[in-house]
Coordinates of C-alpha atoms (C1' of nucleotides) in Angstrom, one line a residue:
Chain A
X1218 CA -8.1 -25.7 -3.4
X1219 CA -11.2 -26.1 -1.0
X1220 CA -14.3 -24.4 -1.4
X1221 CA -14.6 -21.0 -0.1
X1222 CA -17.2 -19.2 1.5
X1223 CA -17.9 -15.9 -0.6
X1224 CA -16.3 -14.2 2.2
X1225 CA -13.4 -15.5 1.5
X1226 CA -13.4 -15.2 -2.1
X1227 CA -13.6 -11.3 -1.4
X1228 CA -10.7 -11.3 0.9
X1229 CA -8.8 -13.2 -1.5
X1230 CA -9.7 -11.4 -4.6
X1231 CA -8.9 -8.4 -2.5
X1232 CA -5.8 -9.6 -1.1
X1233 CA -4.2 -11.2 -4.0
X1234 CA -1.6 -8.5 -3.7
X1235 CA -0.6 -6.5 -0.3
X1236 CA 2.5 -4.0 0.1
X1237 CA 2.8 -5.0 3.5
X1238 CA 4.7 -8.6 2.6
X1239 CA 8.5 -8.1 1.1
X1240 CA 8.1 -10.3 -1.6
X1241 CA 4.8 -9.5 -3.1
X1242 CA 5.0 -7.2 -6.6
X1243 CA 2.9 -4.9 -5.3
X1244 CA 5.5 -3.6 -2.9
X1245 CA 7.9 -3.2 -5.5
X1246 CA 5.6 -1.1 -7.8
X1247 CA 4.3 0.7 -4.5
X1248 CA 8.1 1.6 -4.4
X1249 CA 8.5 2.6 -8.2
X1250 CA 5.1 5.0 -7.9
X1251 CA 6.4 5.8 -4.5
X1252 CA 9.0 8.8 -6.4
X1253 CA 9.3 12.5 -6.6
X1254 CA 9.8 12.4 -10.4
X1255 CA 6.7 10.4 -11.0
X1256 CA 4.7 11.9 -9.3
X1257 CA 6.1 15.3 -10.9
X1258 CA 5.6 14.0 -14.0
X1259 CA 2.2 12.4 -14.0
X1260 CA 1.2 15.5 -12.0
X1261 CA 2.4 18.0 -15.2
X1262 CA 0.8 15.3 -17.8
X1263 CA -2.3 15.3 -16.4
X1264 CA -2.8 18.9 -15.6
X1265 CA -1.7 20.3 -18.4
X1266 CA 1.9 21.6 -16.8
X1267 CA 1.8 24.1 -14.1
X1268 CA -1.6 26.0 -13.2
X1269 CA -2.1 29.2 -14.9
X1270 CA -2.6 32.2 -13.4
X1271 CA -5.9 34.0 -13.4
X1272 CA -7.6 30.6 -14.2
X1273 CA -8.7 28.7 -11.2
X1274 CA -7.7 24.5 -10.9
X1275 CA -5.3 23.1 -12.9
X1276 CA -5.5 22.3 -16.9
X1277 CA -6.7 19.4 -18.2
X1278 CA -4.8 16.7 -18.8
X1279 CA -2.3 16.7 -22.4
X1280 CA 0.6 15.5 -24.5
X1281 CA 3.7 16.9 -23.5
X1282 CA 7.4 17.3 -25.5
X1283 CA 10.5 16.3 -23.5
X1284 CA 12.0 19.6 -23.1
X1285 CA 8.6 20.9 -22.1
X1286 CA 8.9 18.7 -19.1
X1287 CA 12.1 19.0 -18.8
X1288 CA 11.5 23.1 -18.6
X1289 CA 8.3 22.6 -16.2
X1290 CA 10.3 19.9 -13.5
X1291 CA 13.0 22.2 -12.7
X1292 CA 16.4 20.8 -11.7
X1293 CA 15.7 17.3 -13.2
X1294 CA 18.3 15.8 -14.7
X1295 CA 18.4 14.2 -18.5
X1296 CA 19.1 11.1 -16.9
X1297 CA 16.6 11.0 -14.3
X1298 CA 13.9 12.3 -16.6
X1299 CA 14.7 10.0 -19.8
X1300 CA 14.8 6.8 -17.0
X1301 CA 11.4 7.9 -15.6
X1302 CA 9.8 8.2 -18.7
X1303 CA 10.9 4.6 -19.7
X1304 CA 9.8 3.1 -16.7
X1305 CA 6.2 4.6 -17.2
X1306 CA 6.1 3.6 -20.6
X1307 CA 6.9 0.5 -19.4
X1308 CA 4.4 0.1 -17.1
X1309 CA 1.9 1.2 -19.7
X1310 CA 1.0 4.3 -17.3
X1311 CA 2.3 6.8 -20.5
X1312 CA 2.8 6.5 -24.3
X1313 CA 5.4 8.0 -26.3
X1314 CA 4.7 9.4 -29.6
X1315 CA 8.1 10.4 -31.9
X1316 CA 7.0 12.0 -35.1
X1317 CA 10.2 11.7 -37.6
X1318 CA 10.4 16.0 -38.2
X1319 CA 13.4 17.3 -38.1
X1320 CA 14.4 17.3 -35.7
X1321 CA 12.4 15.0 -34.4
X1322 CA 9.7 15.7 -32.2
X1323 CA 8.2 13.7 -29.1
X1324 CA 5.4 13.8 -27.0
X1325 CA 4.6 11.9 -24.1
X1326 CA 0.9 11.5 -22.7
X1327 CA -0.9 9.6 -20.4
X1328 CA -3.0 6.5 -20.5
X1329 CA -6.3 5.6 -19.1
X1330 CA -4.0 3.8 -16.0
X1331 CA -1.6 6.9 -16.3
X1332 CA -4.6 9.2 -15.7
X1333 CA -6.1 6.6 -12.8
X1334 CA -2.5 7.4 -10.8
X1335 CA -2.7 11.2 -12.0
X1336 CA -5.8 11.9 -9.5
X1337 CA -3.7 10.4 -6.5
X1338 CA -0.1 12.4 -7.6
X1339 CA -1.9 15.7 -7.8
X1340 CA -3.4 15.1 -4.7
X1341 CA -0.1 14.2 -3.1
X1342 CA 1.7 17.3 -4.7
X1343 CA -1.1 19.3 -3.5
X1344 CA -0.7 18.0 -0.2
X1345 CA 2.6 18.7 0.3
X1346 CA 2.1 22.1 -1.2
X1347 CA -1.1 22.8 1.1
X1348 CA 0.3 21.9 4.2
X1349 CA 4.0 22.9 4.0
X1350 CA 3.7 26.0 6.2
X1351 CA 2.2 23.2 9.1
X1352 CA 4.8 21.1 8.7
X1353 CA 7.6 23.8 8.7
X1354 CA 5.8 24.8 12.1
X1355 CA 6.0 21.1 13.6
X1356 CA 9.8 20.8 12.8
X1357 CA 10.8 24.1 14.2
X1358 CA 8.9 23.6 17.1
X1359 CA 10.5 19.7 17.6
X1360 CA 13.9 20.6 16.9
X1361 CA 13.6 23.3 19.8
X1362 CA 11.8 20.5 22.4
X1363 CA 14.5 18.1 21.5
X1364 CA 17.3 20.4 21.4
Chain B
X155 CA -1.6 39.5 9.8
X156 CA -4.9 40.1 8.8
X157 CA -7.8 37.3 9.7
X158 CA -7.9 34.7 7.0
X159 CA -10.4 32.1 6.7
X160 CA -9.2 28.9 6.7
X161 CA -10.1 28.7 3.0
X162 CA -8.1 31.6 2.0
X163 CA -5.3 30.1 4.1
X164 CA -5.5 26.9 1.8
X165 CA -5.7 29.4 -1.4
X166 CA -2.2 31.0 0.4
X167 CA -0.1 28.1 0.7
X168 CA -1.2 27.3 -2.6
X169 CA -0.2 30.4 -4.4
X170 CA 3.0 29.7 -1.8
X171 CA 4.7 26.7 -2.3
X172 CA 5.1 24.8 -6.1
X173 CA 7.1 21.4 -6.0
X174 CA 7.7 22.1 -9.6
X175 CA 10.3 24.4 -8.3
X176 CA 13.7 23.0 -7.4
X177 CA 14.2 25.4 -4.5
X178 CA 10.7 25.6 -3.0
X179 CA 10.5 23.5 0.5
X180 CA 7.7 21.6 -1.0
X181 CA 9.6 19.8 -3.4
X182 CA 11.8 18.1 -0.3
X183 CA 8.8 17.5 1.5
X184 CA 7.2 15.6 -1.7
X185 CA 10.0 13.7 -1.8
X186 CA 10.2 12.8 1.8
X187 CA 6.1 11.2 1.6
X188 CA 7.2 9.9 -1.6
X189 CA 8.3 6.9 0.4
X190 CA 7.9 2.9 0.2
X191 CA 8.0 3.0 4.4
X192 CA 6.3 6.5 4.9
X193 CA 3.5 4.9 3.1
X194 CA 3.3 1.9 4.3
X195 CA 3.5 3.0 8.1
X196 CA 0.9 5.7 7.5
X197 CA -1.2 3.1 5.6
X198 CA -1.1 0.7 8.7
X199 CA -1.3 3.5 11.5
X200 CA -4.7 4.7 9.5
X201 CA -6.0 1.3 8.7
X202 CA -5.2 -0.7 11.9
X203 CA -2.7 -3.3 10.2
X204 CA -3.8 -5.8 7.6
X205 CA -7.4 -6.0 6.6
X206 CA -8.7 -8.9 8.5
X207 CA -10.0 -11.8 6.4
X208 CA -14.0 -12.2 7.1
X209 CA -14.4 -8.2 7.0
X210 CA -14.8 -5.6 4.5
X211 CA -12.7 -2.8 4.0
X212 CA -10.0 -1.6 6.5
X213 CA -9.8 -0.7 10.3
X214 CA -9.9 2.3 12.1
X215 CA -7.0 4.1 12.9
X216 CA -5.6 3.0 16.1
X217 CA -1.7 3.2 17.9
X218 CA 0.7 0.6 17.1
X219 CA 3.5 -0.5 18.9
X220 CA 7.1 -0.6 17.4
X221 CA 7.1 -4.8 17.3
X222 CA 3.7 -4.5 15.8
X223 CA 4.7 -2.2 13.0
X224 CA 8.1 -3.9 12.7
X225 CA 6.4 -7.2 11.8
X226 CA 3.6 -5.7 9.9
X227 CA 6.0 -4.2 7.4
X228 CA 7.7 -7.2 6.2
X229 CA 11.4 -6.8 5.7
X230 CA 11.6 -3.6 7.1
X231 CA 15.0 -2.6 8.7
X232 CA 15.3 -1.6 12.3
X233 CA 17.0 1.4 10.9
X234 CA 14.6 2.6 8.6
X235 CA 11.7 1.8 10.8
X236 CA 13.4 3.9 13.5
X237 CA 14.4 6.5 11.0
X238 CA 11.2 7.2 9.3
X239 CA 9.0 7.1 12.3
X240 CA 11.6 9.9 13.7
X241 CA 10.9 12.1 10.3
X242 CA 6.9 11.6 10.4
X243 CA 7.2 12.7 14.2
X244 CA 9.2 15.6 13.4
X245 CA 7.5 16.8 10.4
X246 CA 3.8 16.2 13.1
X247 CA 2.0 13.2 11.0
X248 CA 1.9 11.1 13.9
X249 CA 3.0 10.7 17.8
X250 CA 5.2 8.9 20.1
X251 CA 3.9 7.8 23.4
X252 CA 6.6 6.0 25.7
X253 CA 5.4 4.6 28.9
X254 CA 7.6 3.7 31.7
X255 CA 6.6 -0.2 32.0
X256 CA 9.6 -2.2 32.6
X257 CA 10.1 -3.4 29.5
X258 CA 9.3 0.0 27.9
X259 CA 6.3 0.2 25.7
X260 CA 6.4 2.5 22.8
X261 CA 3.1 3.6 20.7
X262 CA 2.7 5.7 17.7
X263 CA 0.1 7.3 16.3
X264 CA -1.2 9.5 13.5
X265 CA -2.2 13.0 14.4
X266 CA -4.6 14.9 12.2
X267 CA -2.1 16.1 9.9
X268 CA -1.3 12.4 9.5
X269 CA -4.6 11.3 8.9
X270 CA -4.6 13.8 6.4
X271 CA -1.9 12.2 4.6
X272 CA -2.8 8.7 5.3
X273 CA -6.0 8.7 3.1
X274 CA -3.9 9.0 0.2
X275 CA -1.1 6.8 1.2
X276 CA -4.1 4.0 1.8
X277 CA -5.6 5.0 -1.8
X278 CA -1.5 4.8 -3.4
X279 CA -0.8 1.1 -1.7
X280 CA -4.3 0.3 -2.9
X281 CA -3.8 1.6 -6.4
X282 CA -0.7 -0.6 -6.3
X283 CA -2.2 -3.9 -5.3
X284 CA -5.4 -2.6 -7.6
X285 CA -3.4 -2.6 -10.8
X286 CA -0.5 -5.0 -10.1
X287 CA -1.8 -7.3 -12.8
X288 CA -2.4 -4.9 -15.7
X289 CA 1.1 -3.0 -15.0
X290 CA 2.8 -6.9 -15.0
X291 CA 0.9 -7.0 -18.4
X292 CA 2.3 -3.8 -20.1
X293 CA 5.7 -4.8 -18.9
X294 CA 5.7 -7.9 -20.7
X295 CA 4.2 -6.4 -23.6
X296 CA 6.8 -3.6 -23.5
X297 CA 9.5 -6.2 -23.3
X298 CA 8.6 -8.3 -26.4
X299 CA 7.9 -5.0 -27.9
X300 CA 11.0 -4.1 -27.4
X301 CA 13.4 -7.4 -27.6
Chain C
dC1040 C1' 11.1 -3.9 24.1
dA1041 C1' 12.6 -0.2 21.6
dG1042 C1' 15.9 1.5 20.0
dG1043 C1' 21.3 3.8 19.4
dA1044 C1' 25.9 3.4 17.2
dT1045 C1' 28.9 1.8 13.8
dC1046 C1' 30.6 -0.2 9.6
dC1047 C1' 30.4 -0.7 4.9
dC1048 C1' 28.7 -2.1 0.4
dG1049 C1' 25.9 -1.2 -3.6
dC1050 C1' 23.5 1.5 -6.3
dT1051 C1' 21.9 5.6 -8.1
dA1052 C1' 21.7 10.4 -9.0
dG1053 C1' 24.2 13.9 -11.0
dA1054 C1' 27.7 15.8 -14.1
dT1055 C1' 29.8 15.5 -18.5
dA1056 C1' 30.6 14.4 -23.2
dC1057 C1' 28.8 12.7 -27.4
dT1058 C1' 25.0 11.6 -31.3
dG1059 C1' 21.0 10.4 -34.8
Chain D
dC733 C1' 15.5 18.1 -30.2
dA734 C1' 15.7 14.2 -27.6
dG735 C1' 18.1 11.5 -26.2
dT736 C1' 22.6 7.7 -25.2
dA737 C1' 27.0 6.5 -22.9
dT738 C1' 30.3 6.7 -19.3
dC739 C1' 32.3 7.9 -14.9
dT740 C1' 32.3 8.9 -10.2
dA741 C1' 31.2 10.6 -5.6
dG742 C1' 27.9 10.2 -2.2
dC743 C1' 24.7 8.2 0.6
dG744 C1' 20.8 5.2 1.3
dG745 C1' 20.1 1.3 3.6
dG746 C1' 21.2 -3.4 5.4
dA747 C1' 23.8 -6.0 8.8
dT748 C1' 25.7 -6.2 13.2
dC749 C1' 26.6 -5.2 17.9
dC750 C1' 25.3 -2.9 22.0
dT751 C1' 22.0 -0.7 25.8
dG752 C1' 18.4 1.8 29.1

DNA sequence: CAGGATCCCGCTAGATACTG
DNA sequence: CAGTATCTAGCGGGATCCTG
């Protein structure tokens, strides 16, 4: 390819990936992420499960057992949660850990790129958690405009 | 209701609404943002469309039309472009502006509420792109790992 | 231009049953 | 305990045709 000014470099080293085009990876992975159970789950591992009470902010990030996420994401199916917990593992954003007790027992935790995606699903949960009362206001108030 | 300030409004909601909970409202609305296109339209309606090549960072939010929206996110149905614009401007994230040119001209926009949203939707499609390589990496590891 | 309406296929979430 | 295997209903979502 032709030289590039160092502008360009930057845009391309920037753009190597965008979301925007259909067939780029990063759209794909932008869908995976893009889930209530991961985010559920990356939110419990890194915080520790659910925020205590009398303790301000949530826990620090920690390994988890399968039925202790399974307890903590209510209404998730085994299914659902066993899948999702593959497909991080896959993408290297958790490790799984099976010590051979009996039974056996196995903990999931975050990596360093679990933990980079863990500050951005916490924020999301938190969002939707924070402003759930201004939403519920803005859908009441369309559905009576429109109807 | 007594006077709140806004901060002990945030603390409210909080205490509130947890998308750990299968029944609480937060958990659908979690799941609604946790969307490839709700992403991607709030990442473009915050960032101005694609980074232009020769400049740094991303635009300011500005309205885009349907047809600019439609070809900025590649491979997007009709449907589902129509559809989730319809749920952001329900739920208040952004507005829809129709003026009565012949043809009719259609703009939408993010409202503060959106805007909210859209920084982390920007920082999720960024983490995507970000990582894409290292996530490709694990998978292939995983894969002879596993095979 | 910006959708609405309709048809229909594929996949996936959920339920259930079983196991190392 | 921590899964796997199988089945199925339901609907997400694309394709297509139509319109103010």
């Amino acid at each position: 390819m032709a030289t590039m000014t160092a502008a360009q470099q930057r845009a391309q080293s920037k753009a190597e990936y965008d979301a925007f085009l259909a067939a780029c990876p990063s759209r794909k992975l932008l869908d995976r992420v893009s889930d209530k159970w991961v985010t559920l789950i990356l939110a419990a591992l890194g915080s520790g499960g659910s925020p205590q009470l009398g303790t301000d902010g949530a826990g620090e990030p920690r390994p988890m057992r399968y039925s202790e996420l399974s307890r903590l994401l209510a209404g998730v199916s085994q299914k659902m949660l066993t899948q999702t917990l593959r497909s991080l593992e896959r993408d290297g954003l958790i490790t799984r850990t099976a010590t051979a007790t009996v039974p056996v027992t196995v903990f999931y935790e975050l990596t360093g790129l679990g933990l980079s995606l863990h500050e951005l699903m916490r924020s999301l949960k938190d969002w939707a958690e924070l402003h759930m009362d201004e939403v519920l206001a803005n859908r009441s108030e369309y559905d009576t405009r429109v109807a």
